[in-house]
mmCIF file of C-alpha atoms in Angstrom:
data_model
loop_
_atom_site.group_PDB
_atom_site.id
_atom_site.type_symbol
_atom_site.label_atom_id
_atom_site.label_comp_id
_atom_site.label_asym_id
_atom_site.label_seq_id
_atom_site.Cartn_x
_atom_site.Cartn_y
_atom_site.Cartn_z
ATOM 1 C CA MET W 258 18.420 -25.314 -3.611
ATOM 2 C CA GLN W 259 21.136 -22.508 -3.984
ATOM 3 C CA LEU W 260 21.098 -21.231 -0.977
ATOM 4 C CA GLU W 261 21.366 -16.740 -0.356
ATOM 5 C CA SER W 262 24.782 -16.694 1.906
ATOM 6 C CA PHE W 263 23.977 -14.361 4.269
ATOM 7 C CA ALA W 264 25.816 -13.169 7.137
ATOM 8 C CA LEU W 265 23.762 -13.415 9.905
ATOM 9 C CA GLU W 266 24.415 -11.552 12.896
ATOM 10 C CA LYS W 267 23.935 -13.317 15.975
ATOM 11 C CA GLY W 268 21.150 -12.533 18.790
ATOM 12 C CA CYS W 269 20.078 -10.059 16.489
ATOM 13 C CA THR W 270 15.634 -9.995 14.523
ATOM 14 C CA TYR W 271 15.325 -10.195 11.115
ATOM 15 C CA VAL W 272 11.735 -8.751 9.734
ATOM 16 C CA ILE W 273 11.549 -10.497 6.739
ATOM 17 C CA LYS W 274 9.390 -8.997 4.044
ATOM 18 C CA GLU W 275 8.309 -11.060 1.581
ATOM 19 C CA LYS W 276 4.581 -12.437 -0.789
ATOM 20 C CA ILE W 277 6.485 -15.979 -0.158
ATOM 21 C CA PRO W 278 9.013 -16.503 2.155
ATOM 22 C CA ASN W 279 11.131 -18.752 -0.066
ATOM 23 C CA ARG W 280 14.579 -15.883 0.497
ATOM 24 C CA ALA W 281 13.468 -16.279 4.723
ATOM 25 C CA TYR W 282 13.805 -19.711 3.759
ATOM 26 C CA ARG W 283 17.579 -20.156 1.871
ATOM 27 C CA ILE W 284 18.834 -17.752 5.251
ATOM 28 C CA PHE W 285 17.473 -20.343 7.249
ATOM 29 C CA SER W 286 18.947 -23.578 5.328
ATOM 30 C CA ASP W 287 22.664 -21.679 4.659
ATOM 31 C CA ALA W 288 21.820 -20.722 9.299
ATOM 32 C CA ILE W 289 22.042 -24.673 9.114
ATOM 33 C CA SER W 290 24.227 -25.610 7.235
ATOM 34 C CA GLN W 291 26.551 -23.733 8.685
ATOM 35 C CA GLY W 292 25.389 -25.882 11.800
ATOM 36 C CA ALA W 293 23.053 -24.476 13.302
ATOM 37 C CA ARG W 294 20.383 -25.615 15.470
ATOM 38 C CA GLY W 295 17.002 -24.501 13.451
ATOM 39 C CA LEU W 296 13.467 -24.304 14.670
ATOM 40 C CA ILE W 297 10.378 -23.806 12.128
ATOM 41 C CA VAL W 298 7.240 -22.056 12.902
ATOM 42 C CA THR W 299 5.247 -22.290 10.383
ATOM 43 C CA ARG W 300 1.839 -22.855 7.874
ATOM 44 C CA ILE W 301 3.426 -25.122 5.786
ATOM 45 C CA TYR W 302 1.766 -27.538 6.180
ATOM 46 C CA PRO W 303 5.370 -30.055 8.065
ATOM 47 C CA PRO W 304 5.814 -33.104 4.820
ATOM 48 C CA LYS W 305 5.686 -30.185 2.203
ATOM 49 C CA LEU W 306 7.336 -27.527 3.616
ATOM 50 C CA LYS W 307 10.732 -30.066 4.429
ATOM 51 C CA SER W 308 10.370 -30.876 -0.230
ATOM 52 C CA LYS W 309 10.018 -26.939 -0.699
ATOM 53 C CA TYR W 310 12.638 -25.600 0.438
ATOM 54 C CA GLU W 311 14.917 -28.614 1.625
ATOM 55 C CA ILE W 312 14.804 -28.337 5.243
ATOM 56 C CA ARG W 313 16.161 -31.043 7.637
ATOM 57 C CA ASP W 314 17.680 -31.664 10.519
ATOM 58 C CA SER W 315 14.804 -29.120 12.469
ATOM 59 C CA VAL W 316 12.777 -28.317 14.770
ATOM 60 C CA ILE W 317 9.526 -27.902 13.192
ATOM 61 C CA TYR W 318 5.820 -27.270 14.538
ATOM 62 C CA TRP W 319 2.109 -26.318 12.178
ATOM 63 C CA LEU W 320 0.430 -23.219 13.287
ATOM 64 C CA THR W 321 -2.902 -24.987 12.797
ATOM 65 C CA ASN W 322 -6.589 -26.051 14.388
ATOM 66 C CA VAL W 323 -5.950 -30.168 13.316
ATOM 67 C CA ARG W 324 -4.032 -31.862 16.955
ATOM 68 C CA MET W 325 -1.429 -33.116 15.818
ATOM 69 C CA ASP W 326 2.182 -33.954 18.317
ATOM 70 C CA ILE W 327 3.758 -31.650 15.662
ATOM 71 C CA ALA W 328 0.669 -28.729 15.608
ATOM 72 C CA ILE W 329 0.673 -25.643 17.689
ATOM 73 C CA ARG W 330 -2.628 -23.741 17.893
ATOM 74 C CA PRO W 331 -2.094 -19.839 16.801
ATOM 75 C CA LYS W 332 -3.788 -18.733 20.010
ATOM 76 C CA ASP W 333 -1.807 -20.722 21.842
ATOM 77 C CA LEU W 334 0.961 -17.968 22.111
ATOM 78 C CA GLU W 335 2.024 -19.214 25.347
ATOM 79 C CA GLU W 336 2.229 -22.142 25.055
ATOM 80 C CA LEU W 337 4.594 -22.076 21.531
ATOM 81 C CA SER W 338 6.410 -18.562 23.612
ATOM 82 C CA PHE W 339 6.975 -21.323 25.893
ATOM 83 C CA LYS W 340 8.402 -23.333 24.026
ATOM 84 C CA LEU W 341 10.284 -21.285 22.055
ATOM 85 C CA GLU W 342 12.000 -20.226 25.371
ATOM 86 C CA LYS W 343 12.916 -23.499 25.508
ATOM 87 C CA PHE W 344 14.114 -24.227 22.697
ATOM 88 C CA ILE W 345 16.424 -21.344 23.056
ATOM 89 C CA LEU W 346 17.084 -22.056 26.642
ATOM 90 C CA ALA W 347 19.312 -25.524 24.827
ATOM 91 C CA ASN W 348 20.431 -24.398 22.311
ATOM 92 C CA GLU W 349 22.355 -21.100 22.528
ATOM 93 C CA GLY W 350 23.475 -19.523 18.380
ATOM 94 C CA ALA W 351 20.215 -20.944 17.258
ATOM 95 C CA ILE W 352 18.237 -20.395 14.601
ATOM 96 C CA ILE W 353 14.603 -19.462 14.690
ATOM 97 C CA ILE W 354 12.001 -18.274 11.407
ATOM 98 C CA ILE W 355 8.640 -18.520 11.850
ATOM 99 C CA ASP W 356 6.737 -17.885 8.834
ATOM 100 C CA GLY W 357 3.335 -17.043 10.315
ATOM 101 C CA LEU W 358 3.273 -13.686 11.801
ATOM 102 C CA GLU W 359 -0.261 -12.924 9.746
ATOM 103 C CA TYR W 360 -2.037 -16.461 10.493
ATOM 104 C CA MET W 361 -1.310 -15.510 14.339
ATOM 105 C CA ILE W 362 -2.247 -11.774 14.220
ATOM 106 C CA THR W 363 -5.936 -13.111 12.475
ATOM 107 C CA ASN W 364 -6.529 -15.557 15.035
ATOM 108 C CA ASN W 365 -5.423 -13.166 18.948
ATOM 109 C CA ASP W 366 -4.707 -9.143 17.672
ATOM 110 C CA PHE W 367 -2.000 -7.874 16.340
ATOM 111 C CA THR W 368 -1.122 -6.321 20.451
ATOM 112 C CA THR W 369 -0.909 -9.612 21.172
ATOM 113 C CA VAL W 370 0.901 -10.844 18.464
ATOM 114 C CA LEU W 371 3.982 -8.320 18.566
ATOM 115 C CA LYS W 372 3.849 -9.011 22.593
ATOM 116 C CA PHE W 373 4.761 -11.653 21.733
ATOM 117 C CA VAL W 374 7.444 -10.855 19.506
ATOM 118 C CA GLN W 375 8.943 -8.622 22.044
ATOM 119 C CA SER W 376 9.176 -11.181 24.168
ATOM 120 C CA LEU W 377 10.885 -13.542 21.932
ATOM 121 C CA ARG W 378 13.201 -10.639 20.657
ATOM 122 C CA ASP W 379 15.015 -10.133 23.893
ATOM 123 C CA GLN W 380 15.299 -14.573 24.557
ATOM 124 C CA VAL W 381 16.746 -14.542 20.360
ATOM 125 C CA ALA W 382 18.995 -11.378 22.821
ATOM 126 C CA ILE W 383 19.622 -13.092 25.693
ATOM 127 C CA LYS W 384 21.100 -16.470 24.818
ATOM 128 C CA ASN W 385 22.609 -15.303 21.194
ATOM 129 C CA ALA W 386 20.115 -16.617 19.103
ATOM 130 C CA ILE W 387 18.849 -15.775 15.221
ATOM 131 C CA LEU W 388 15.014 -14.661 15.153
ATOM 132 C CA LEU W 389 14.240 -14.355 11.074
ATOM 133 C CA ILE W 390 10.406 -13.538 10.772
ATOM 134 C CA SER W 391 8.768 -12.906 6.831
ATOM 135 C CA ILE W 392 5.538 -11.566 6.667
ATOM 136 C CA ASN W 393 4.434 -10.374 3.243
ATOM 137 C CA PRO W 394 3.931 -6.344 3.315
ATOM 138 C CA LEU W 395 0.336 -6.497 1.809
ATOM 139 C CA THR W 396 -1.582 -8.882 4.557
ATOM 140 C CA VAL W 397 -0.129 -6.090 7.681
ATOM 141 C CA GLU W 398 -1.778 -2.434 7.894
ATOM 142 C CA PRO W 399 1.088 -0.697 7.492
ATOM 143 C CA HIS W 400 0.863 1.112 10.979
ATOM 144 C CA ASN W 401 1.206 -1.972 11.854
ATOM 145 C CA LEU W 402 4.189 -3.273 10.122
ATOM 146 C CA LYS W 403 6.659 -0.324 10.912
ATOM 147 C CA LEU W 404 5.792 -1.199 15.047
ATOM 148 C CA LEU W 405 6.633 -4.923 13.932
ATOM 149 C CA GLU W 406 10.089 -3.574 11.885
ATOM 150 C CA GLU W 407 11.420 -0.958 15.477
ATOM 151 C CA GLU W 408 11.408 -5.088 16.411
ATOM 152 C CA ALA W 409 13.571 -5.766 14.237
ATOM 153 C CA ASP W 410 17.222 -5.222 14.527
ATOM 154 C CA TYR W 411 17.699 -5.433 10.518
ATOM 155 C CA VAL W 412 14.681 -4.978 8.127
ATOM 156 C CA ILE W 413 15.577 -7.740 4.882
#
């Protein structure tokens, strides 16, 4: 896999609009290869994700209702928020990617998920981390997409 070199600014949130999270994972992999500690929140089954995007040395949480050690239920945003905050505090300058925001929205409501993003954005800024949110713009109402974009430092 050829990595896309992309200069990321620490303490920032990026919304990456794409149908499939390929670009977001290229950016994530590039940051990991440069020494950043990474955490992934995904709808993709982790063994498949690792194979497809050549992911190594990253914490992975799978958004699913299947009970597994690495699974987080999409309705349990409080638990997810706690795990992300703990990771950010322990790994200053870390990079986090979320590619399952649409799934979180369908299992909660948009306002609840937006509040989750707002809180996470603040933690990222405080600890000089980087947050990548990959979202398919066709799956979110335009008004809601605009609200999400307003929470980002950069929209790609």
